[in-house]
Coordinates of N, CA and C in Angstrom, one line a residue:
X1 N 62.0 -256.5 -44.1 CA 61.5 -255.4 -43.4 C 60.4 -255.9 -42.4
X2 N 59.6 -256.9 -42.9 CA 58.1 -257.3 -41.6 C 59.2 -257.9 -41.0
X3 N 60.1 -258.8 -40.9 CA 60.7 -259.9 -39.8 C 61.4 -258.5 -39.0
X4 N 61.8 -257.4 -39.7 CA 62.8 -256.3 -38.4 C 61.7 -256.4 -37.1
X5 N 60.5 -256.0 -37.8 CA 59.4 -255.1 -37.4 C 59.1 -256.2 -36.4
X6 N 58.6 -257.1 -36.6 CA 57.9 -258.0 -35.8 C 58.7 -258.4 -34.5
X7 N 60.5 -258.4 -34.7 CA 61.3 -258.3 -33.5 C 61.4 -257.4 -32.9
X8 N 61.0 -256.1 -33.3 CA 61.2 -254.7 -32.5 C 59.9 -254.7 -31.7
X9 N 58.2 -255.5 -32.3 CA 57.7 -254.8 -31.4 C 56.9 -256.0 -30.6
X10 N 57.1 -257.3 -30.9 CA 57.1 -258.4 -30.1 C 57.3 -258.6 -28.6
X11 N 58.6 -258.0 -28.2 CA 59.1 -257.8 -26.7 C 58.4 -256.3 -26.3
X12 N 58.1 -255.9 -26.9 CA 57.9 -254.2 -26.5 C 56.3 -254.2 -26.1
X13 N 55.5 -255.5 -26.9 CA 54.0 -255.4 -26.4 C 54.3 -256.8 -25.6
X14 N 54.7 -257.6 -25.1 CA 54.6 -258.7 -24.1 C 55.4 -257.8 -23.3
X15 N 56.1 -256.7 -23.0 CA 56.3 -256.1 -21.5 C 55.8 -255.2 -21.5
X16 N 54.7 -254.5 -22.0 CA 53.3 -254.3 -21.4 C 52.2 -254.9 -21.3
X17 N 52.4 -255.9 -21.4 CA 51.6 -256.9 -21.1 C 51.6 -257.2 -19.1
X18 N 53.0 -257.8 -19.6 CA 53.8 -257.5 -18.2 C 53.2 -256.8 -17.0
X19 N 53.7 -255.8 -17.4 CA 53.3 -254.1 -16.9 C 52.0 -254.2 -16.3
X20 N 51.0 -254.6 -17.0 CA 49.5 -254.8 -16.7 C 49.4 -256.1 -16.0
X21 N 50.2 -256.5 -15.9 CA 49.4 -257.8 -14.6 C 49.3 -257.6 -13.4
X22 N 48.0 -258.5 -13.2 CA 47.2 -258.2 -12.4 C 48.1 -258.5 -10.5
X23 N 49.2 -259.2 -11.0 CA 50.0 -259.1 -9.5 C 51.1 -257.8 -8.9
X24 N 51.3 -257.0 -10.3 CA 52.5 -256.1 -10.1 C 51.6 -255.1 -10.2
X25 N 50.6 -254.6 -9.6 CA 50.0 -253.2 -9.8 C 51.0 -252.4 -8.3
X26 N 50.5 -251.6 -8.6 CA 51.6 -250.2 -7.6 C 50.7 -250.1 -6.3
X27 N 51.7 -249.7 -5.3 CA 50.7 -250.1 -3.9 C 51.3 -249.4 -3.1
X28 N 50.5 -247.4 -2.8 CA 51.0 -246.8 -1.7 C 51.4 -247.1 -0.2
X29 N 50.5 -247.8 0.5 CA 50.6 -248.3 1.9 C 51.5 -248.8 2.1
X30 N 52.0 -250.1 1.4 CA 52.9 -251.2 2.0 C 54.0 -249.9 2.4
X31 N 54.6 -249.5 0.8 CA 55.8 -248.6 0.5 C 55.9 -247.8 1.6
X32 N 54.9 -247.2 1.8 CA 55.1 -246.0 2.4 C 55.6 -245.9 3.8
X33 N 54.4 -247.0 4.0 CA 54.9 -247.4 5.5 C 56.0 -248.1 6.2
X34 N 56.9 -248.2 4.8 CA 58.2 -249.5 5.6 C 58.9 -248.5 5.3
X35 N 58.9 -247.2 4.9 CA 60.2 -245.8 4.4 C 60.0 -245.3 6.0
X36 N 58.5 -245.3 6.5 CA 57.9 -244.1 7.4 C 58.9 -245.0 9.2
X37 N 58.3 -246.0 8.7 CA 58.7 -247.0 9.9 C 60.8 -246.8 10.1
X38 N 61.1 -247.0 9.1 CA 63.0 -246.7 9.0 C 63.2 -245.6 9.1
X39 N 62.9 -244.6 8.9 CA 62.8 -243.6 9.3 C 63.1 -242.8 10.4
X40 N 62.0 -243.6 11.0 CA 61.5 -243.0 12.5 C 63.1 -243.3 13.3
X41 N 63.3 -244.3 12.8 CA 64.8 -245.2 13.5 C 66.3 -244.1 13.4
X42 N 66.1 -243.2 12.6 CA 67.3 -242.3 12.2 C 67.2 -241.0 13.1
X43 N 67.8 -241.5 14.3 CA 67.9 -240.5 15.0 C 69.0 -239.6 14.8
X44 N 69.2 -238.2 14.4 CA 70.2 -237.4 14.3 C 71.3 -237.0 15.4
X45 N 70.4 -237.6 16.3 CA 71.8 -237.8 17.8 C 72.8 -238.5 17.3
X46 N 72.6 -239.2 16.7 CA 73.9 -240.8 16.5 C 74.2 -240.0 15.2
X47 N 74.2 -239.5 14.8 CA 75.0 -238.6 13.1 C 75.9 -237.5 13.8
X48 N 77.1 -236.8 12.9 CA 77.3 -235.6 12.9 C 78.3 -235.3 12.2
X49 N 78.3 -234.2 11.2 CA 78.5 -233.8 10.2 C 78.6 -232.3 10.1
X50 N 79.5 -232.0 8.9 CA 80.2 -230.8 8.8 C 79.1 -230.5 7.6
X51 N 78.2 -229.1 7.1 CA 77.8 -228.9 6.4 C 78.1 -227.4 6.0
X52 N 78.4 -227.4 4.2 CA 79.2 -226.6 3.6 C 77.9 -225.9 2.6
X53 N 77.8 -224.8 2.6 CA 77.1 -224.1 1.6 C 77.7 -223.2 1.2
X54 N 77.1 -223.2 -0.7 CA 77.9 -222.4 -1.3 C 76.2 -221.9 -1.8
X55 N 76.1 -220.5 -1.4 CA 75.2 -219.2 -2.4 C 75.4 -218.0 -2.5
X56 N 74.7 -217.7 -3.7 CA 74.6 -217.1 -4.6 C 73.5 -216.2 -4.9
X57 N 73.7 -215.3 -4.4 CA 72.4 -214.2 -4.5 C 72.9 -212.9 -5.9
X58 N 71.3 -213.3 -6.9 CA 71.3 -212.7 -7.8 C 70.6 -211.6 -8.0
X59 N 70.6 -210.5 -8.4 CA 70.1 -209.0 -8.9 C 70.4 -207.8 -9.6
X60 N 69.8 -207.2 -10.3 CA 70.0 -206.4 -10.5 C 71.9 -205.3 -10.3
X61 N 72.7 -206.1 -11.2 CA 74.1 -205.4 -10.9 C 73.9 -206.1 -9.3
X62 N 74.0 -207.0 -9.4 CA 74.2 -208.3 -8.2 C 74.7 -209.1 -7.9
X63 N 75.8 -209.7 -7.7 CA 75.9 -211.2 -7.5 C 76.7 -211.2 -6.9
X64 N 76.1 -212.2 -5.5 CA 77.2 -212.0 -4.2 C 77.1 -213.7 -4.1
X65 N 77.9 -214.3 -3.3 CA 78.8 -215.7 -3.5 C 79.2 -215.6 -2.0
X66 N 78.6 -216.7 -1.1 CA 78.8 -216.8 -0.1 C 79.4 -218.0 0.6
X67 N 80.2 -218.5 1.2 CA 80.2 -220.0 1.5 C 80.3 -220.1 2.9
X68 N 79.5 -220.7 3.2 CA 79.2 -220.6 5.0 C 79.5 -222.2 5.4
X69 N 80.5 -223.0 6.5 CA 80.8 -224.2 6.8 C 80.1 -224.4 8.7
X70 N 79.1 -225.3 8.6 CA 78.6 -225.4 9.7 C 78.6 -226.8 10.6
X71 N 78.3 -227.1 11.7 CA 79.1 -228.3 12.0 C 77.9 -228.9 13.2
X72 N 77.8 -229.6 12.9 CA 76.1 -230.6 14.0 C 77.2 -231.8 14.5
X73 N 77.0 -231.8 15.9 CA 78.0 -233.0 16.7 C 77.3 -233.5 17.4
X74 N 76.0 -233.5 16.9 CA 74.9 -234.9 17.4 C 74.5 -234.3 18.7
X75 N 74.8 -233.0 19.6 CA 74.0 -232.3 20.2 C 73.6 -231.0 20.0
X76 N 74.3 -230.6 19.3 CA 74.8 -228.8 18.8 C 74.9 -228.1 17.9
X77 N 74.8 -227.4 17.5 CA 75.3 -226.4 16.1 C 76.7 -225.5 16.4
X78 N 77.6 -225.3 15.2 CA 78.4 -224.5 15.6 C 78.5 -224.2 14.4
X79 N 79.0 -222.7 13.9 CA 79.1 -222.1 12.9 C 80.8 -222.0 12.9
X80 N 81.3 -222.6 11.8 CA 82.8 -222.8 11.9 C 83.4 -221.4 10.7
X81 N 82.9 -221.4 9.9 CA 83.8 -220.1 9.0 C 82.4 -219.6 7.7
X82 N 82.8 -218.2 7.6 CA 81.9 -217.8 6.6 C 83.0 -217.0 5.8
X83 N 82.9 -217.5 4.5 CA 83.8 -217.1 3.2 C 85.9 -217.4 3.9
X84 N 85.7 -218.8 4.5 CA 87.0 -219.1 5.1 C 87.5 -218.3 6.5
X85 N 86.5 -217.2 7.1 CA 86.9 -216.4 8.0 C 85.8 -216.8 8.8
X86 N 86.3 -216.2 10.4 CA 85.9 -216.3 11.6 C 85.1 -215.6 11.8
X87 N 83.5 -216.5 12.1 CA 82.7 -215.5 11.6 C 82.1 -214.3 12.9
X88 N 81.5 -213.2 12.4 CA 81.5 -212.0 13.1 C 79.9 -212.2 13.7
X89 N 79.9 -211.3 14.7 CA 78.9 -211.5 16.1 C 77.8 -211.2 15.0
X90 N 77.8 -210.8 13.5 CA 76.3 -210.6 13.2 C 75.7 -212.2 12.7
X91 N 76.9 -212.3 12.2 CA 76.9 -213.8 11.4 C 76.5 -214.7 12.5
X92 N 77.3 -214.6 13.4 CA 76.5 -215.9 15.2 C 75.1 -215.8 15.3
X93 N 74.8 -214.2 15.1 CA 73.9 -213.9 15.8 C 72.4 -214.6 14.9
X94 N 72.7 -214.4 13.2 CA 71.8 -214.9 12.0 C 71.5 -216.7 12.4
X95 N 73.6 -217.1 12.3 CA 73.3 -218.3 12.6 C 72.0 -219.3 13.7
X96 N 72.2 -218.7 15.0 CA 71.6 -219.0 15.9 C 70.0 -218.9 15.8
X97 N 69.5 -218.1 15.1 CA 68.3 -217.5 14.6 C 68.1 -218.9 14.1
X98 N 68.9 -218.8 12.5 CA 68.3 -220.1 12.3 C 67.7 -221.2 12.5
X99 N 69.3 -221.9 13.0 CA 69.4 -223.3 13.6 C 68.1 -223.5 14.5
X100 N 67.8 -222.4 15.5 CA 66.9 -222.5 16.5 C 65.4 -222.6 15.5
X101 N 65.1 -222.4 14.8 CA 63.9 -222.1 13.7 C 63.7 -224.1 13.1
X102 N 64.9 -224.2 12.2 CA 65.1 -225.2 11.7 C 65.4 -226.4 12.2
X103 N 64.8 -227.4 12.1 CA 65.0 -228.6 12.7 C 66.5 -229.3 12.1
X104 N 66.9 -230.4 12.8 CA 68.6 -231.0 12.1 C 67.8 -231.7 10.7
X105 N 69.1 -231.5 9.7 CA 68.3 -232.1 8.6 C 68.7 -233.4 8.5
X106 N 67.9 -234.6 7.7 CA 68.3 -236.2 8.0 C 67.9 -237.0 7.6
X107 N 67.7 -237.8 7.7 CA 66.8 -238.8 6.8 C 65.3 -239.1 7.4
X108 N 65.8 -238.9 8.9 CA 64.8 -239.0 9.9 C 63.3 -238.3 9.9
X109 N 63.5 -237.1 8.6 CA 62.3 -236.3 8.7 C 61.6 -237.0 7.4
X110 N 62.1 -238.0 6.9 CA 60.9 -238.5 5.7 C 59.7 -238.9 6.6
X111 N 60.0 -239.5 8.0 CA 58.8 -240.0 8.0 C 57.6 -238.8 8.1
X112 N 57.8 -238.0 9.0 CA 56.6 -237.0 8.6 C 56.3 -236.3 7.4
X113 N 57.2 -236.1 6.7 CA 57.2 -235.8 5.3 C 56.2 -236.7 4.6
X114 N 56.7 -238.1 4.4 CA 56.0 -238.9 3.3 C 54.8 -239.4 4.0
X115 N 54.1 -239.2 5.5 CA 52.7 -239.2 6.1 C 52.0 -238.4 5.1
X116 N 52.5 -237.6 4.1 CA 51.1 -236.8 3.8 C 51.6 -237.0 2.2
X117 N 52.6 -238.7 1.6 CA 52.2 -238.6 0.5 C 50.9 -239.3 0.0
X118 N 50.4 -239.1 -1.6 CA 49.0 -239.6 -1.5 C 48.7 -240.1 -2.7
X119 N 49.8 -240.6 -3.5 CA 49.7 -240.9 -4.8 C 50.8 -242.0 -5.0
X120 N 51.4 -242.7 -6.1 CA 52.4 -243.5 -6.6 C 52.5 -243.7 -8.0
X121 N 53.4 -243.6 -8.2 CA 53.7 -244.0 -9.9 C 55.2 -244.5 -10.3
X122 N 55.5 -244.2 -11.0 CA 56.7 -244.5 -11.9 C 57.6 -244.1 -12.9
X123 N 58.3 -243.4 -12.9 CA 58.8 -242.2 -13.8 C 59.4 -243.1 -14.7
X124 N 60.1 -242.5 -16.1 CA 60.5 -242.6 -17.3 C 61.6 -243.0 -17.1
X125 N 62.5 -243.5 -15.8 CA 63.7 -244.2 -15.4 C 63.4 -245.6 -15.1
X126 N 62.0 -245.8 -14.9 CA 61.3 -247.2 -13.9 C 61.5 -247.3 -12.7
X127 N 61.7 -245.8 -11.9 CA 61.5 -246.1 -10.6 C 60.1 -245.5 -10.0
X128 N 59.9 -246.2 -8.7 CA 58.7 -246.2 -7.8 C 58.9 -244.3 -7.3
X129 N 58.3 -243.4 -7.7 CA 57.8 -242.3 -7.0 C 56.8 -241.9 -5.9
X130 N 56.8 -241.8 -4.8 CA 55.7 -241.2 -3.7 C 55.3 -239.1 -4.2
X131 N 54.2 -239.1 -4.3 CA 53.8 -237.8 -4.9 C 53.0 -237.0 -3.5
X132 N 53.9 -236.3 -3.3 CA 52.9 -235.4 -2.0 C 53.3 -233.8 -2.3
X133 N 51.0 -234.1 -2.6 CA 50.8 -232.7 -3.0 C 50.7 -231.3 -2.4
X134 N 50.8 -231.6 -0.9 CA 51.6 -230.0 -0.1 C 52.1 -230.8 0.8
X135 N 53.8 -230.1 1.2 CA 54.3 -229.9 2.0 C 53.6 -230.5 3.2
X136 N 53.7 -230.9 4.4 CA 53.9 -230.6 5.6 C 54.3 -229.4 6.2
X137 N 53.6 -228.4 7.2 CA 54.4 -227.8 8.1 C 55.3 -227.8 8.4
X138 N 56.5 -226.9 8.3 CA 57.8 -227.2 9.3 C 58.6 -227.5 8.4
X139 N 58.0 -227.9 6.8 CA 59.3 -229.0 6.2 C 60.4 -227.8 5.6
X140 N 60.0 -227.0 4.8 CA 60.7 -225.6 4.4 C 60.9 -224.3 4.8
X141 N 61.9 -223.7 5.4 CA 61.7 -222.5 5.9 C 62.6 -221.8 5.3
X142 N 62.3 -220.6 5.2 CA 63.1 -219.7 5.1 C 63.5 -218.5 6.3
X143 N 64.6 -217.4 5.9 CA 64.5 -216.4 7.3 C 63.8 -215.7 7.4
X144 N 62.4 -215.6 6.7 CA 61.0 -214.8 7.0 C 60.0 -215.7 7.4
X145 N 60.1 -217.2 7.5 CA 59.1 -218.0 7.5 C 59.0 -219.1 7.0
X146 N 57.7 -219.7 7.2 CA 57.5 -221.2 6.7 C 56.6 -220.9 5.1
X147 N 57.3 -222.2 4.0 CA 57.0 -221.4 2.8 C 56.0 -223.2 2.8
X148 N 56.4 -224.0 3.6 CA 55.7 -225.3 3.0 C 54.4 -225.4 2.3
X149 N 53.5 -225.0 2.3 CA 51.8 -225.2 2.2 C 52.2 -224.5 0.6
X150 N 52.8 -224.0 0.0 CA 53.2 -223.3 -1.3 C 54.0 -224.6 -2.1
X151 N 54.4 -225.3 -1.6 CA 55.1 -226.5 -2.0 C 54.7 -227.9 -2.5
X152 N 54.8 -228.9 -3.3 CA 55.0 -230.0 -3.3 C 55.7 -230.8 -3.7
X153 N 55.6 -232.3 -3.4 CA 57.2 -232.8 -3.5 C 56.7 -234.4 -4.5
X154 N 58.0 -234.7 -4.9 CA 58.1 -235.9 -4.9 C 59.5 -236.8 -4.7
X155 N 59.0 -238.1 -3.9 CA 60.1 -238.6 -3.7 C 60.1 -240.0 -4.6
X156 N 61.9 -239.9 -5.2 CA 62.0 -240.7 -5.5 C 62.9 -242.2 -5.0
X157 N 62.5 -243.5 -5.3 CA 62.4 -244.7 -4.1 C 63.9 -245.3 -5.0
X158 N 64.4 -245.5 -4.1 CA 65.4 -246.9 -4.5 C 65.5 -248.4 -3.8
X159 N 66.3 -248.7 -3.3 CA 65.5 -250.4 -3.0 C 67.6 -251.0 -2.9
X160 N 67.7 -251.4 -1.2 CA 69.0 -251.8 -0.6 C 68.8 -253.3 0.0
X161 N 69.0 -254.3 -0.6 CA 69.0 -255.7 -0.1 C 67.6 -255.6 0.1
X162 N 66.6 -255.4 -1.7 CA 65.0 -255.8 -0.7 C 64.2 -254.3 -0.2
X163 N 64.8 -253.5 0.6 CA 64.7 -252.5 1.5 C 64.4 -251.0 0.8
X164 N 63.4 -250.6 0.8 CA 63.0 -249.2 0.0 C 63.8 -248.1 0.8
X165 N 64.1 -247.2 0.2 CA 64.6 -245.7 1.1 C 64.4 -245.0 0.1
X166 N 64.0 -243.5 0.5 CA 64.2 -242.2 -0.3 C 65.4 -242.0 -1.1
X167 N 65.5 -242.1 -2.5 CA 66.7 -241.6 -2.9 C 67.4 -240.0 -3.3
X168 N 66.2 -239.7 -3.7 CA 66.1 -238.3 -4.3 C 64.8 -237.7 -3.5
X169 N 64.7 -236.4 -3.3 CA 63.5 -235.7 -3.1 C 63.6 -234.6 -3.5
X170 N 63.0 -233.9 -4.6 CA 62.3 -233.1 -5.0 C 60.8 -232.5 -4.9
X171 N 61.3 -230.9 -4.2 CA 60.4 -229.9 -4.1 C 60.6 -228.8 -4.9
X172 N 59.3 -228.5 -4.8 CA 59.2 -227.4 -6.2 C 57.9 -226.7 -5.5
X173 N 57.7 -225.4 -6.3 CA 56.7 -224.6 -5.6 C 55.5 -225.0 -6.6
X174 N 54.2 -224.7 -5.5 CA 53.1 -225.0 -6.8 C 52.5 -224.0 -7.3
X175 N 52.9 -222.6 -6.3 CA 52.1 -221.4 -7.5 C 53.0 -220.7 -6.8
X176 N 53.0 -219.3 -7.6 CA 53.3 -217.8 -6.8 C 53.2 -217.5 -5.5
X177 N 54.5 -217.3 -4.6 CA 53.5 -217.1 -2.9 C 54.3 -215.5 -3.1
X178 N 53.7 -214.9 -2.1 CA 54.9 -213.8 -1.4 C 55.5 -214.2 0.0
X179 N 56.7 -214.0 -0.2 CA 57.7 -214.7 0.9 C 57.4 -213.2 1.7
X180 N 57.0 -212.7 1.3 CA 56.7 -211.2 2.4 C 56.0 -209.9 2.0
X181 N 55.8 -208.9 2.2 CA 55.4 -207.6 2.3 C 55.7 -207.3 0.7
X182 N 57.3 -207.5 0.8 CA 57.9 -206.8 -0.9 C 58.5 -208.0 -1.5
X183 N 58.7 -208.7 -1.2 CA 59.2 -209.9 -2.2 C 58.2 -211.0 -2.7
X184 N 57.9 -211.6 -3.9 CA 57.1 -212.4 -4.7 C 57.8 -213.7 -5.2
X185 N 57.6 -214.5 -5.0 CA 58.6 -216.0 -5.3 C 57.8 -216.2 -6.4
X186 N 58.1 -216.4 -7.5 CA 58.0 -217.1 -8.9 C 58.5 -218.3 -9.4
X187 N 59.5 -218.6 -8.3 CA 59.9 -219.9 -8.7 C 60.8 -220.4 -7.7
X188 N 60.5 -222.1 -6.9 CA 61.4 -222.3 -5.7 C 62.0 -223.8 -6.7
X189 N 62.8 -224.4 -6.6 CA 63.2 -225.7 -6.6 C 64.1 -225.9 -5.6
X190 N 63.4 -227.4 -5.2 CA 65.1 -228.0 -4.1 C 65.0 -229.4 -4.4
X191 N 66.1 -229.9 -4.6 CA 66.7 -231.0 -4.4 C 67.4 -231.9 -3.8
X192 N 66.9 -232.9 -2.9 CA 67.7 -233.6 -1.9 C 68.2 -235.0 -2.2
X193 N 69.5 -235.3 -2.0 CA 70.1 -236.9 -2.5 C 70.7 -237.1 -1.3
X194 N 69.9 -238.4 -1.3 CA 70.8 -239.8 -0.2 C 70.9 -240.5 -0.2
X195 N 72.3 -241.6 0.1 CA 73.4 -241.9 -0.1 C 73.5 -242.8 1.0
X196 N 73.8 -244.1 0.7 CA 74.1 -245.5 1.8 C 75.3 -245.0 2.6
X197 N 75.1 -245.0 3.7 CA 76.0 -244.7 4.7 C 77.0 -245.9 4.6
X198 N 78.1 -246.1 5.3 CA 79.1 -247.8 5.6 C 78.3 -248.5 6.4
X199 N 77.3 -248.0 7.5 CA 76.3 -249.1 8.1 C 75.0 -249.4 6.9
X200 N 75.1 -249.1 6.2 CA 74.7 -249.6 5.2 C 73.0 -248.8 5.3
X201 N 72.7 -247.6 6.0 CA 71.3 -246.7 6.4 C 71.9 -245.6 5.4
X202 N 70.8 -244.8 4.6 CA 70.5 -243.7 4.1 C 70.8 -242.7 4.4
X203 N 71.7 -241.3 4.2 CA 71.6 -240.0 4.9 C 71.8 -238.9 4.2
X204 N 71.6 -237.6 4.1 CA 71.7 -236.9 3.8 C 73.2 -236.8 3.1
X205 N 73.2 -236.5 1.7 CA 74.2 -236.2 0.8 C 74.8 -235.1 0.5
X206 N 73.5 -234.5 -0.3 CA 73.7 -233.4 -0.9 C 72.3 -232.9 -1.0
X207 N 72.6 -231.0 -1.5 CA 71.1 -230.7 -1.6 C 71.4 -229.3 -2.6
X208 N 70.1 -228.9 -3.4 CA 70.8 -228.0 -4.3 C 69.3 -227.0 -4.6
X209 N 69.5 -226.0 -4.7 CA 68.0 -224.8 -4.4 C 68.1 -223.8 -5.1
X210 N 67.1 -223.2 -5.9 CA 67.0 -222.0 -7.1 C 65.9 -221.7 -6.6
X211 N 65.8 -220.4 -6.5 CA 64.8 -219.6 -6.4 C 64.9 -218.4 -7.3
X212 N 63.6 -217.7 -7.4 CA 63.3 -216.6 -8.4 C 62.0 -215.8 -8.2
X213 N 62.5 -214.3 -7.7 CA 61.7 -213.8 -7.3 C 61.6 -212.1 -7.7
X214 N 60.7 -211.7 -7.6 CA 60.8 -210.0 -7.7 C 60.1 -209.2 -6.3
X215 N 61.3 -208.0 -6.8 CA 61.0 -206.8 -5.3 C 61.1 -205.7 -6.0
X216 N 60.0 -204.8 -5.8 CA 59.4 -203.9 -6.5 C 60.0 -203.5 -7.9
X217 N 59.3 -204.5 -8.9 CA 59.6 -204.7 -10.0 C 61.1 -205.2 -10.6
X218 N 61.8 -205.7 -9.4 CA 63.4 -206.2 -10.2 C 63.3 -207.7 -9.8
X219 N 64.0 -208.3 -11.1 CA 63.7 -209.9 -10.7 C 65.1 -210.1 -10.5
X220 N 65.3 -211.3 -9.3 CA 66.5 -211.6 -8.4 C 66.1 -212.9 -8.1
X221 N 67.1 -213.3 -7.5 CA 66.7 -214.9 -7.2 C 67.9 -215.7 -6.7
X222 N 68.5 -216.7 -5.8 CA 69.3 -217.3 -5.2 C 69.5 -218.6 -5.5
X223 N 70.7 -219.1 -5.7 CA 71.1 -220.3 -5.9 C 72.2 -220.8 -4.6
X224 N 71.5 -222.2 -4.1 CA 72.2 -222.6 -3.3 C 72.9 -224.2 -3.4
X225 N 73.7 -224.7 -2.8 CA 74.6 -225.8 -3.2 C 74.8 -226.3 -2.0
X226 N 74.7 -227.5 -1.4 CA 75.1 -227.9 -0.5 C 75.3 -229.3 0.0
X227 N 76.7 -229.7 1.0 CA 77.1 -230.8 0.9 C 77.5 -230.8 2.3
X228 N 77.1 -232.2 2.3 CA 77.6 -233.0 3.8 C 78.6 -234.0 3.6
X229 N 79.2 -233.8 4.9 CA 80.6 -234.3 5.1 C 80.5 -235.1 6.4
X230 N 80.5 -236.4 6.6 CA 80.0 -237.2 8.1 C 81.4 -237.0 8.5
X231 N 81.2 -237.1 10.0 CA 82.5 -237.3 11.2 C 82.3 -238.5 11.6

């Protein structure tokens, strides 16, 4: 029984030993700066991609299922079908609201995103995390507004020949906001994954969003799903 013991915890205290030396300590700047710098390089002119959402709005004797297919050709938006049909002058009319509101989404917006991360660590998988405690401006909107300053995020890092990139980003809300007059958000998450392109650069994959909220006393809340498709 001591010889099990002594093999189980032998390797287990020399790699924290490891862990603590004094050359591998964690180091925001370098990181940050070589994500912020690649970044900047991902112009969304040179992309373009078909993007498919599927949501789900929940309530009270509720649940409506929408799938809306939208199309970015590296100068434009076009709204291509909503629930497989040709969508109607209200639907153009929402879309265009949007798009005009919302910046193109891409890899290209980490860099102002991770300008305001302010922390580093390492999560329970052993990867490098960047922790930013609010939002940026501009980063989350919704059709009543900007929710970012209610938000913070963490991104987590992967590593291509050497080369750091965002793999995952997660946002999540940090308190209660009201999204308006009658609605109360109690709860946002989103999730964003990206995925080595064939030129071998980062881009937007997939993204996935729950929310949960109440309007005059009935709780409701939206789930969203979404995926890119490159041209």
């Amino acid at each position: 029984m001591m010889t099990k013991g002594r093999t189980f915890l032998l390797p287990l205290f020399a790699g924290l030993l490891l862990a603590a030396a004094p050359g591998d300590e964690l180091r925001l700047e370098p990181l940050r700066e070589a994500i912020i710098s690649d970044a900047r390089t991902a112009d969304p002119a040179t992309i373009a991609f078909d993007r498919t959402t599927t949501a789900v709005r929940r309530g009270p004797g509720i649940k409506e299922r929408t799938v809306t297919v939208e199309r970015w050709d590296g100068q434009r938006w076009s709204l291509v079908s909503v629930n497989g049909k040709t969508p109607s002058a209200n639907h153009l009319k929402m879309f265009r609201k949007a798009t005009a509101a919302n910046p193109v989404p891409g890899y290209y917006r980490m860099a102002s995103l991770l300008a305001a991360a302010s922390d580093i660590s390492v999560d329970s998988e052993g990867r490098k995390t960047l922790k930013i405690p609010v939002l940026p401006a501009g980063t989350v909107r919704t059709d009543t507004g900007d929710i970012s300053s209610h938000l913070s995020g963490e991104a987590i890092i992967a590593s291509n020949e050497g080369k750091p990139y965002v793999a995952r980003l997660k946002v999540k809300s940090r308190e209660n906001f009201k999204l308006n007059l009658l609605i109360k958000v109690t709860n946002f998450e989103q999730i964003s994954d990206y995925r080595l392109g064939p030129d071998g650069r980062p881009r937007l994959a997939s993204q996935s969003a729950d929310s949960k909220g109440s309007m005059f006393g009935f709780v409701g809340g939206q789930t969203d799903e979404v995926t890119y498709a490159y041209r």
